[in-house]
CSV table of C-alpha atoms in Angstrom, one decimal:
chain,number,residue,atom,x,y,z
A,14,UNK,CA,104.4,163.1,22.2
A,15,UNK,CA,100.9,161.3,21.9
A,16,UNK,CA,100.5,159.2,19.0
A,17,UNK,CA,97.4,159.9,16.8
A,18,UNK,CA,95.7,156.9,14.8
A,19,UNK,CA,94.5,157.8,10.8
A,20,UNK,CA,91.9,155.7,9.7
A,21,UNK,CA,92.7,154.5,6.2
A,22,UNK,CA,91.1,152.9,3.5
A,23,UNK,CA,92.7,150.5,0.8
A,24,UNK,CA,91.2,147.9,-2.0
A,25,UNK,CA,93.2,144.4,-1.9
A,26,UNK,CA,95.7,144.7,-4.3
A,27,UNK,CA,99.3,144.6,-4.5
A,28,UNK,CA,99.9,148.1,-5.0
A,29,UNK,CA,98.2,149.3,-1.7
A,30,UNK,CA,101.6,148.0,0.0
A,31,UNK,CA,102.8,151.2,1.1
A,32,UNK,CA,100.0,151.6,3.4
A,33,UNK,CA,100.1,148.3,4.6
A,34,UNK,CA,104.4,148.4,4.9
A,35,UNK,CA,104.1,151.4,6.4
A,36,UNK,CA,102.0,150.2,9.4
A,37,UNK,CA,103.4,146.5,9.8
A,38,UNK,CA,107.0,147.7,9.5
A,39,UNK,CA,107.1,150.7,11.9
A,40,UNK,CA,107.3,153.4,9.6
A,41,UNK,CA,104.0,155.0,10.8
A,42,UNK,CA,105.4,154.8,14.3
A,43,UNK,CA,108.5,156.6,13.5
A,44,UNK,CA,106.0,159.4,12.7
A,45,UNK,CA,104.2,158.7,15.7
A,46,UNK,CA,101.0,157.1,13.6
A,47,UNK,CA,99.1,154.4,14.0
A,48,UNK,CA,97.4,153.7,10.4
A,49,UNK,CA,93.9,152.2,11.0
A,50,UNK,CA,93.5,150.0,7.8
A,51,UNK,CA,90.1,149.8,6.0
A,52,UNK,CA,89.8,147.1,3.1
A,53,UNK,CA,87.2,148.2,0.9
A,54,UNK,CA,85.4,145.8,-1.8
A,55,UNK,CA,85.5,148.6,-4.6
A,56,UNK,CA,86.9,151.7,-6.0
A,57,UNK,CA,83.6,153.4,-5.8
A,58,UNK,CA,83.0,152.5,-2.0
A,59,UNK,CA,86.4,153.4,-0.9
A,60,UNK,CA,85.9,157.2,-2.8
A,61,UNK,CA,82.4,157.3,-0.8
A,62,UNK,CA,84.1,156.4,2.2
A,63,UNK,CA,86.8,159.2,1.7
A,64,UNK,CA,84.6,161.4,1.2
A,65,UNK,CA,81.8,160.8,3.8
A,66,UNK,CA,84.3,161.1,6.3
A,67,UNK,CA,84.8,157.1,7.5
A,68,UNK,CA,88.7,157.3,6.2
A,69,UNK,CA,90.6,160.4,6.2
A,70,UNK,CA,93.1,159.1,4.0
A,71,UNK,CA,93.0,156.4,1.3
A,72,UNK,CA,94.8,154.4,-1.5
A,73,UNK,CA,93.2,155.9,-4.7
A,74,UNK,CA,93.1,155.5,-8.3
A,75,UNK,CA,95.1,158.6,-9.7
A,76,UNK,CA,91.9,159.9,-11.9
A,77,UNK,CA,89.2,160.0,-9.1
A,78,UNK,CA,90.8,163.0,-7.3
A,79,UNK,CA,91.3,164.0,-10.7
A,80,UNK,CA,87.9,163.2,-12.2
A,81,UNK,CA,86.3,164.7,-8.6
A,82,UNK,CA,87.7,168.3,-8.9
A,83,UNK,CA,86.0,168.1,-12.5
A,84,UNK,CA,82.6,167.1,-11.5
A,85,UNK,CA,82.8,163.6,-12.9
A,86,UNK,CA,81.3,160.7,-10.6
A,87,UNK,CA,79.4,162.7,-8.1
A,88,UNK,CA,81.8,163.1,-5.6
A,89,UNK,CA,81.2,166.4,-4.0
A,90,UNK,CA,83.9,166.8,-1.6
A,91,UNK,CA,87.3,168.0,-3.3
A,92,UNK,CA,90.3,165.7,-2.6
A,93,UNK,CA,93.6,166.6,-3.0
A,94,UNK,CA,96.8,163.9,-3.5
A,95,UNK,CA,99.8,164.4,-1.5
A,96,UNK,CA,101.6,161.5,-3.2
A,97,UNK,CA,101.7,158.8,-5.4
A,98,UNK,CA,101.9,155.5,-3.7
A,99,UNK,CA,103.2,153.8,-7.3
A,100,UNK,CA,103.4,153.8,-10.5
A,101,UNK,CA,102.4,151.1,-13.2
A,102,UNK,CA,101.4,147.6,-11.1
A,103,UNK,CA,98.9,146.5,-13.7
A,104,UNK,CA,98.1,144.0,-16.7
A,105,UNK,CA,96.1,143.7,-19.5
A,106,UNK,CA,94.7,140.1,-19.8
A,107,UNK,CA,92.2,138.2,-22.6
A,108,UNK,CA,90.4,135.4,-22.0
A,109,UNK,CA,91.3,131.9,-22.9
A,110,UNK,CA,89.3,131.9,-26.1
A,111,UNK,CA,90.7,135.0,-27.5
A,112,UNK,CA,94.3,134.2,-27.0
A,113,UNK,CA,93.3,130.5,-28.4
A,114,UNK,CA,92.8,132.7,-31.3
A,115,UNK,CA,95.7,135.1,-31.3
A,116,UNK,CA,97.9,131.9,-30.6
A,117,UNK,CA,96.5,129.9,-33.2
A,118,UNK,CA,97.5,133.6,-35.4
A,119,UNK,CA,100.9,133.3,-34.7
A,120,UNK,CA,101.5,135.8,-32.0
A,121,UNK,CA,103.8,134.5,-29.4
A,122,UNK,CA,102.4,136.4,-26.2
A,123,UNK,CA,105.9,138.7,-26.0
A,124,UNK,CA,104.6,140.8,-23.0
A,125,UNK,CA,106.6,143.7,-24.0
A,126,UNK,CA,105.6,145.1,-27.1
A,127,UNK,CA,101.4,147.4,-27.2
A,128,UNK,CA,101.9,148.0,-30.7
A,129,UNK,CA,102.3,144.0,-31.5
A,130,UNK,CA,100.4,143.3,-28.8
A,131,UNK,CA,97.1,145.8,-29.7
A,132,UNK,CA,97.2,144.3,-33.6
A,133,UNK,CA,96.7,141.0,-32.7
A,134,UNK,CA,94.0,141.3,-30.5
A,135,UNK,CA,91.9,143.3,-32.7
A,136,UNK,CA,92.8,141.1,-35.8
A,137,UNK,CA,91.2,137.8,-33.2
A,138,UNK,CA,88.5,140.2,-31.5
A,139,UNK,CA,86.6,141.1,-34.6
A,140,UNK,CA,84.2,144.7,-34.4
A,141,UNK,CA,83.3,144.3,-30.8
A,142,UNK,CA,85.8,143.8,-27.5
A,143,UNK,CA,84.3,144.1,-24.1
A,144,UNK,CA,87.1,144.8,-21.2
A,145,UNK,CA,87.0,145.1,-18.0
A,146,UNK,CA,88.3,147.7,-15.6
A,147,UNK,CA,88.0,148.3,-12.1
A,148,UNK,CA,86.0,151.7,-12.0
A,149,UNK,CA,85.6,154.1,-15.2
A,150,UNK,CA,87.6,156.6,-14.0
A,151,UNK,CA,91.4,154.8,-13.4
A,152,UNK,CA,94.3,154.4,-14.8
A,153,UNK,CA,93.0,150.8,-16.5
A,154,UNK,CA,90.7,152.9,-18.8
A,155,UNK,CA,92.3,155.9,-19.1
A,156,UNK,CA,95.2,153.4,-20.8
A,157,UNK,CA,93.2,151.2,-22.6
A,158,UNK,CA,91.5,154.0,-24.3
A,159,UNK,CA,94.6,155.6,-25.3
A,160,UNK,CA,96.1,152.4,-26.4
A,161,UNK,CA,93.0,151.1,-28.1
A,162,UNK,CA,92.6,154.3,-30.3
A,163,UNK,CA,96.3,155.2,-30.8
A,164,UNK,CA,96.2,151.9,-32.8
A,165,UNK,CA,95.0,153.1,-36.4
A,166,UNK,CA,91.9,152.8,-38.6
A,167,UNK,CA,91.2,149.3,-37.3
A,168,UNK,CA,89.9,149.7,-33.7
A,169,UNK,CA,87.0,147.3,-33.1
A,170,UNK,CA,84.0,149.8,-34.0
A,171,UNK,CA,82.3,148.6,-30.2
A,172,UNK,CA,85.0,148.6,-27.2
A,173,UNK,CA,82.6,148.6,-24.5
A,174,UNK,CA,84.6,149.0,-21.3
A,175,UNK,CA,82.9,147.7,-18.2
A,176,UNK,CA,83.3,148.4,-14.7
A,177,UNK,CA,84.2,144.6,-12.8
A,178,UNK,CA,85.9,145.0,-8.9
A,179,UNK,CA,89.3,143.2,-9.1
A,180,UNK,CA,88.5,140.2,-6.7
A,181,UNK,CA,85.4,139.2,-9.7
A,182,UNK,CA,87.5,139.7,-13.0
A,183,UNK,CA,88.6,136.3,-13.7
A,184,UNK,CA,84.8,135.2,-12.9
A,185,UNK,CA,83.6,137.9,-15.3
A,186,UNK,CA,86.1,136.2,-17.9
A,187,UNK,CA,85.2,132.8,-16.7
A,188,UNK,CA,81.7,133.5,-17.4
A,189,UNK,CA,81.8,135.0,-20.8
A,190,UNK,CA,80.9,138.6,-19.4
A,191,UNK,CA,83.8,140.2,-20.5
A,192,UNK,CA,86.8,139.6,-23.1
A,193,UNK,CA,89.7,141.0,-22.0
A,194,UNK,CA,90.8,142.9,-18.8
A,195,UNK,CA,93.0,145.2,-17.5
A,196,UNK,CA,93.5,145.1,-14.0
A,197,UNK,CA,95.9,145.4,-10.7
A,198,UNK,CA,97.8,142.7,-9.5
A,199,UNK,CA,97.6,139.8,-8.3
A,200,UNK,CA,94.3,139.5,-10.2
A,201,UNK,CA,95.6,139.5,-13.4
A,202,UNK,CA,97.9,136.6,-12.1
A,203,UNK,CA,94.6,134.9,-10.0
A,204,UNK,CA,92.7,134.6,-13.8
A,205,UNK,CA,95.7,132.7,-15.3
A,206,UNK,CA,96.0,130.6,-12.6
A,207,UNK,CA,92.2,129.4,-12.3
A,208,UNK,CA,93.0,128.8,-16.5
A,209,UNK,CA,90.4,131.8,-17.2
A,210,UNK,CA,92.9,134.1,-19.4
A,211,UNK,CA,96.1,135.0,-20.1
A,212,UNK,CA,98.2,137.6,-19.7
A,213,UNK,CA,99.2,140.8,-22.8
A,214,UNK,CA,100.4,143.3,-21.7
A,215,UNK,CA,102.1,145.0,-18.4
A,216,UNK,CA,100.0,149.0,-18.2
A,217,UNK,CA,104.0,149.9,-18.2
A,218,UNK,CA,104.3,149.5,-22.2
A,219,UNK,CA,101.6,151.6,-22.7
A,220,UNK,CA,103.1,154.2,-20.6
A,221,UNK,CA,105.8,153.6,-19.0
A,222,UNK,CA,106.0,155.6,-16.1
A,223,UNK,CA,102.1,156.2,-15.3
A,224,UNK,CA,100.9,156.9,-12.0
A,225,UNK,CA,99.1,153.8,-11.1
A,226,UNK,CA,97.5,154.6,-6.9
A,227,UNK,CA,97.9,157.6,-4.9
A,228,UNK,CA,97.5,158.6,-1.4
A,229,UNK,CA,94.1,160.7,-1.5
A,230,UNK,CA,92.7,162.8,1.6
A,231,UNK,CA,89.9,165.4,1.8
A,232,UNK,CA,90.9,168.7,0.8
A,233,UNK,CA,89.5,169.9,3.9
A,234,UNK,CA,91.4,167.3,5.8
A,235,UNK,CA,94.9,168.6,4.3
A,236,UNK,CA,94.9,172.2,4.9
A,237,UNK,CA,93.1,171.4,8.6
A,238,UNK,CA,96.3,168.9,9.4
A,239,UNK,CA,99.1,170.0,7.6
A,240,UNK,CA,101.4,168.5,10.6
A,241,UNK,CA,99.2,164.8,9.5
A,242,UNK,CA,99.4,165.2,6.3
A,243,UNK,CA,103.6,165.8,6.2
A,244,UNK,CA,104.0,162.7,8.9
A,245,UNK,CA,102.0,160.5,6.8
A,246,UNK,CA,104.1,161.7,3.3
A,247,UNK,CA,107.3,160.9,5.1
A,248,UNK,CA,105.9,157.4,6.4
A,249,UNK,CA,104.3,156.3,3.0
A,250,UNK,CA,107.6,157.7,1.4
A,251,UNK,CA,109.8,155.3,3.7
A,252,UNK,CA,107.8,152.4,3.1
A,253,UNK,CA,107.9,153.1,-1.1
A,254,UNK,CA,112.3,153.1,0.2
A,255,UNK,CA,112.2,149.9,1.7
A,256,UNK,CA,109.1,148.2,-0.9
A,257,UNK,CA,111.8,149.2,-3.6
A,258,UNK,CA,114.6,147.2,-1.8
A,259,UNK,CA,114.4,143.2,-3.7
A,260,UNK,CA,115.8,142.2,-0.1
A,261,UNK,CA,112.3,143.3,1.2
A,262,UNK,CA,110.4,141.2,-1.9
A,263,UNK,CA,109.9,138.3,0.0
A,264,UNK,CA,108.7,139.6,3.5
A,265,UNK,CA,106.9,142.1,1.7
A,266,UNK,CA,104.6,139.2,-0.3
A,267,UNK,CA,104.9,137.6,2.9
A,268,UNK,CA,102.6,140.4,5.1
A,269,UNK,CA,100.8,141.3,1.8
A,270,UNK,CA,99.3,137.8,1.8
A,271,UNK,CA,97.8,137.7,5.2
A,272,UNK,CA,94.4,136.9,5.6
A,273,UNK,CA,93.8,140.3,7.0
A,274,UNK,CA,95.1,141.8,3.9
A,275,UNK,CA,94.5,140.2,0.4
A,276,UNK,CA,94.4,136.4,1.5
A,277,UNK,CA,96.5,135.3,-1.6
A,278,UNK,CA,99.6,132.9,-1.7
A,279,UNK,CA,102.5,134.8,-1.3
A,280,UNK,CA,104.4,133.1,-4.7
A,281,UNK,CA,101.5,134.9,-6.7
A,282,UNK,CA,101.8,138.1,-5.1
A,283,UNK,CA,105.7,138.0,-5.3
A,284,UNK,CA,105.4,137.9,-9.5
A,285,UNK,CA,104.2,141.8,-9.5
A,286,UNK,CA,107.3,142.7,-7.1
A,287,UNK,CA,109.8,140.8,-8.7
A,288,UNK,CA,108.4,141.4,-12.7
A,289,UNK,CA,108.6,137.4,-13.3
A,290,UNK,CA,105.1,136.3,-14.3
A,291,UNK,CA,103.1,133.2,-15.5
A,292,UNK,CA,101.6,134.6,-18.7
A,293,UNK,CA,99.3,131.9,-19.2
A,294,UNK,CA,97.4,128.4,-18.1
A,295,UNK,CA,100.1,126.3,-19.9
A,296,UNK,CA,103.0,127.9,-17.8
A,297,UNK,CA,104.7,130.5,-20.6
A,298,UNK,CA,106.8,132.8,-18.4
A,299,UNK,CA,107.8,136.3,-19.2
A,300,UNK,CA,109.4,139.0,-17.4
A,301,UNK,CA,108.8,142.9,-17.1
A,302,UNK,CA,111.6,144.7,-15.5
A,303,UNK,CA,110.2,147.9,-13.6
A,304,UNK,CA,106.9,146.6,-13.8
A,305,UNK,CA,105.8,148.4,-10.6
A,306,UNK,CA,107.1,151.0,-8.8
A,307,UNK,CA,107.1,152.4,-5.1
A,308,UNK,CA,109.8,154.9,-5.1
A,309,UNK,CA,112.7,154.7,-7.7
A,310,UNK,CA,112.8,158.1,-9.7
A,311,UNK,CA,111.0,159.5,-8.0
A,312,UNK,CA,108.0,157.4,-8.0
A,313,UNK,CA,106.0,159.2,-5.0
A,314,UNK,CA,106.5,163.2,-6.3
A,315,UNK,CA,102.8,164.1,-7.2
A,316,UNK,CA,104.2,165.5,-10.6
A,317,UNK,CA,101.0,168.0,-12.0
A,318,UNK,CA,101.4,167.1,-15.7
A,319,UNK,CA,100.8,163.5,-14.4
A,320,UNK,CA,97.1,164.9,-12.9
A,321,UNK,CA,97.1,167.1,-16.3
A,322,UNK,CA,97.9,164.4,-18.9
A,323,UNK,CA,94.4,162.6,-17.0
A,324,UNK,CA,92.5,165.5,-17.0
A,325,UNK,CA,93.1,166.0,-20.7
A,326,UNK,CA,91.8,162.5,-21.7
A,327,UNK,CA,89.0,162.9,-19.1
A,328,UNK,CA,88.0,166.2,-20.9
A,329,UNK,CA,88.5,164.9,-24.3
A,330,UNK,CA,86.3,161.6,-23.6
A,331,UNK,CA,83.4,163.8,-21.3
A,332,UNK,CA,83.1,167.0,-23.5
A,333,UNK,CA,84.8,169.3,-21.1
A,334,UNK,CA,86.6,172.5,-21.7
A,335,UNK,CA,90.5,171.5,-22.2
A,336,UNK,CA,91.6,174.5,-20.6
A,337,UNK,CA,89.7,175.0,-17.5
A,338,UNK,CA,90.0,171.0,-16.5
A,339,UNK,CA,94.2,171.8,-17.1
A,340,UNK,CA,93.8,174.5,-14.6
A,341,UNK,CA,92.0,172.3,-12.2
A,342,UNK,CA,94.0,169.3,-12.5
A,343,UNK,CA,97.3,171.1,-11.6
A,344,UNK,CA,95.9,172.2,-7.8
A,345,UNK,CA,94.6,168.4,-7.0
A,346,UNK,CA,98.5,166.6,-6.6
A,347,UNK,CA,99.9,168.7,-4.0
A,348,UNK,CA,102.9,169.0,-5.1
A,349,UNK,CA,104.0,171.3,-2.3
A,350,UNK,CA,102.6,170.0,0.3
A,351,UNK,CA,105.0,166.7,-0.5
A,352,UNK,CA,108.2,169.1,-0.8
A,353,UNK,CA,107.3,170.7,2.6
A,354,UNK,CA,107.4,167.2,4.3
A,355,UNK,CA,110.3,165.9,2.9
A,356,UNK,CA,112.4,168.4,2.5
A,357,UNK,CA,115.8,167.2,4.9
A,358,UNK,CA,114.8,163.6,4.3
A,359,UNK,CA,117.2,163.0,1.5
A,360,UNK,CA,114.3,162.2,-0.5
A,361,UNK,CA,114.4,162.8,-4.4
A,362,UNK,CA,112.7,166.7,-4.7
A,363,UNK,CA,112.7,167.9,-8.2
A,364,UNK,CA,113.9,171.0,-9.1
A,365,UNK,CA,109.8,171.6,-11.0
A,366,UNK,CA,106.5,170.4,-10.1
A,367,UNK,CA,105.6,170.0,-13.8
A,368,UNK,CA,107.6,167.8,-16.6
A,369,UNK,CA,107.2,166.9,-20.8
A,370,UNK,CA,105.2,163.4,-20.0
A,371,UNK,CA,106.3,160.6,-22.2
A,372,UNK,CA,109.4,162.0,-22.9
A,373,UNK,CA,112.4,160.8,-21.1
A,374,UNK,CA,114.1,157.7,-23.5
A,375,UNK,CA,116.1,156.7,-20.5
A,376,UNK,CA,117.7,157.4,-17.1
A,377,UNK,CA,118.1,161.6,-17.2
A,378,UNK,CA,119.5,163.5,-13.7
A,379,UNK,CA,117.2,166.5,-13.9
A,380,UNK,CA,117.5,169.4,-11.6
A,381,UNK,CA,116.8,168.9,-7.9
A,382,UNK,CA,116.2,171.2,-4.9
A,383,UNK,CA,119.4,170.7,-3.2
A,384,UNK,CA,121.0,167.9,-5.7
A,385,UNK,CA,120.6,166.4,-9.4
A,386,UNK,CA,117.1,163.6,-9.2
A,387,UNK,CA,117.6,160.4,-11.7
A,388,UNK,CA,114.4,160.0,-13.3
A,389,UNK,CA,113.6,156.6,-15.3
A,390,UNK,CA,112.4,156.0,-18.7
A,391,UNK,CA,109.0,158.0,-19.2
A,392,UNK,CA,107.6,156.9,-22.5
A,393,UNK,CA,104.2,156.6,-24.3
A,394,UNK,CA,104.2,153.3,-26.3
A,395,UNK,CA,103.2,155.8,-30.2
A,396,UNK,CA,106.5,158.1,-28.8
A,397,UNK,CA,103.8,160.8,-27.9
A,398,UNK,CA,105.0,163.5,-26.0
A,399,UNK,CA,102.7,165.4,-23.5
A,400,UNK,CA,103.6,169.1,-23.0
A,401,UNK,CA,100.8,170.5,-20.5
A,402,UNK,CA,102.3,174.4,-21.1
A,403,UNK,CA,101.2,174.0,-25.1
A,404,UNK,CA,98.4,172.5,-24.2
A,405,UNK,CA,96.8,175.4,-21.7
């Protein structure tokens, strides 16, 4: 059988390693795929190019699709996920200054703890805290926002949240432009090591289980090719198998840092897959277990409270109506479209295409198509819980 190529767009980051695994390792060729790889120098250029046709499929910040189907950011062509290429993979950062100041405060830079975390940096900040985040609809802000005002009566009065491509945010800390970050790795790592910030917070205390990138196509595109779309599934799902293996970590960091890709030493890129990071210029260290995610518990299932839980804050922040954006939100992760490809794989297919968000404490076997699915800890850092059925 002939071998059809997908043209494929991705931003330099550590978490677009499925795509990239997936090609280098063979696992687009066992579907008979060749994976044409696109870098792209922003979010907002790799959208256009998804949706102008130059990609048909694309690494994507979980809210675009999300933000899209609500007629947020102009994007006119409807685009529909049919997985999630990982969940969590980011870090919340400060500049030097700041954490000068919430050092010389007595906080110790724990790297575990948002509540902790969140009071010092407003106690050092003062009324006004300017972050940056890749593109205003992502995961970055949708977190940051939450965070931010799930911290009491003393918020800063001004959080202006500004839009900074990854490859630029330690310059845009270096240069006084912005405060604090939040932001994908390896650049989170990349500002501590040119001594511009240091690190707060992994995204995963916020929430721990958030669904950081997903694979994006054209609406169009997946009801047109619904033999593509279940070949790429199963390919991207194979790579998330073997990214999640800490054998691979080392090749994986290895092909991730090739110029072709994001042009990084390997050592800095190998701190997001292995959760053992450099927190700041002096050389504190911390580790975050399960800091990002490619397919354990079932990391790739396009859950649709996960697009709901978005669409909700995306509503709240943009004056939309709760229940219509809901509705909307729950066609754009194709939930079905992932069970139809995988079925027979012996990949993890839960029993519902909907869950409580931020309330799993631990590891929980939950119901399954053909056999129980261990799912792993799914908390919001205030013990929120997100029920999208009471909130329709």
């Amino acid at each position: 059988m002939s071998t059809t190529r997908i043209p494929a767009g991705y931003v330099p980051l550590t978490d677009a390693a499925p795509l990239i695994a997936a090609q280098e390792m063979g696992f687009a060729a066992e579907e008979r795929l060749i994976l044409e790889l696109h870098p792209a120098p922003s979010w907002s250029s790799l959208r256009d190019m998804l949706a102008f046709g130059q990609v048909d499929a694309a690494q994507m910040l979980a809210p675009v699709p999300i933000a899209a189907a609500l007629g947020l950011g102009g994007v006119s062509a409807p685009l529909s996920v049919l997985s999630v290429l990982s969940v969590n993979g980011t870090v919340v950062g400060v500049s030097s200054s700041l954490a000068r100041r919430m050092a010389d405060a007595g906080y110790r830079f724990c790297f575990h703890d948002a509540v902790s975390a969140g009071e010092a940096l407003i106690a050092a900040a003062g009324p006004d805290l300017r972050i940056g985040v890749p593109f205003p609809f992502s995961m970055h802000a949708e977190l940051l926002t939450y965070w931010l005002n799930g911290l009491g009566p003393d918020t800063p009065r001004d959080i202006g949240i500004r839009t900074v491509p990854p490859p630029l945010m330690a310059e845009a800390v270096r240069n006084g432009e912005i405060d604090a970050f939040c932001v994908g790795e390896p650049w989170g790592s990349m500002a501590v090591e040119q001594g511009a910030g240091a690190l707060l917070l992994p995204g995963r205390a916020i929430w721990s289980f958030a669904p950081e990138k997903v694979l994006a196509v054209r609406g169009a595109w997946a009801e047109a090719e619904p033999d593509l779309s279940s070949r790429l599934i199963r390919a991207l799902w194979r790579a998330g198998r073997w990214l999640a293996d800490p054998a691979s970590r080392g090749l994986a960091a290895e092909i991730l840092s090739a110029r072709r890709y994001l042009d990084l030493p390997a050592e800095i890129i190998e701190r997001a897959l292995s959760g053992k990071f450099t927190v700041t210029p002096q050389g504190l260290q911390r580790e975050a277990p399960g800091f990002i995610g490619f397919h354990d518990g079932a990391a790739g299932f396009p859950w649709r409270s996960q697009a709901q839980w978005i669409a909700l804050q995306l509503a709240q922040r943009n004056g939309l109506d709760r229940e219509t954006a809901l509705a909307k939100a729950g066609q754009v992760f194709r939930s079905d479209l992932y069970r139809n490809a995988l079925r027979g794989t012996g990949a993890d297919l839960p029993g519902a295409s909907s869950k409580l968000e931020g309330a799993i404490s631990g590891l929980l076997l939950a119901a399954g198509e053909s056999e129980a699915v261990s799912l792993l800890q799914n908390r919001f850092f205030d013990g929120r819980v997100f029920d999208p059925q009471a909130e329709a």
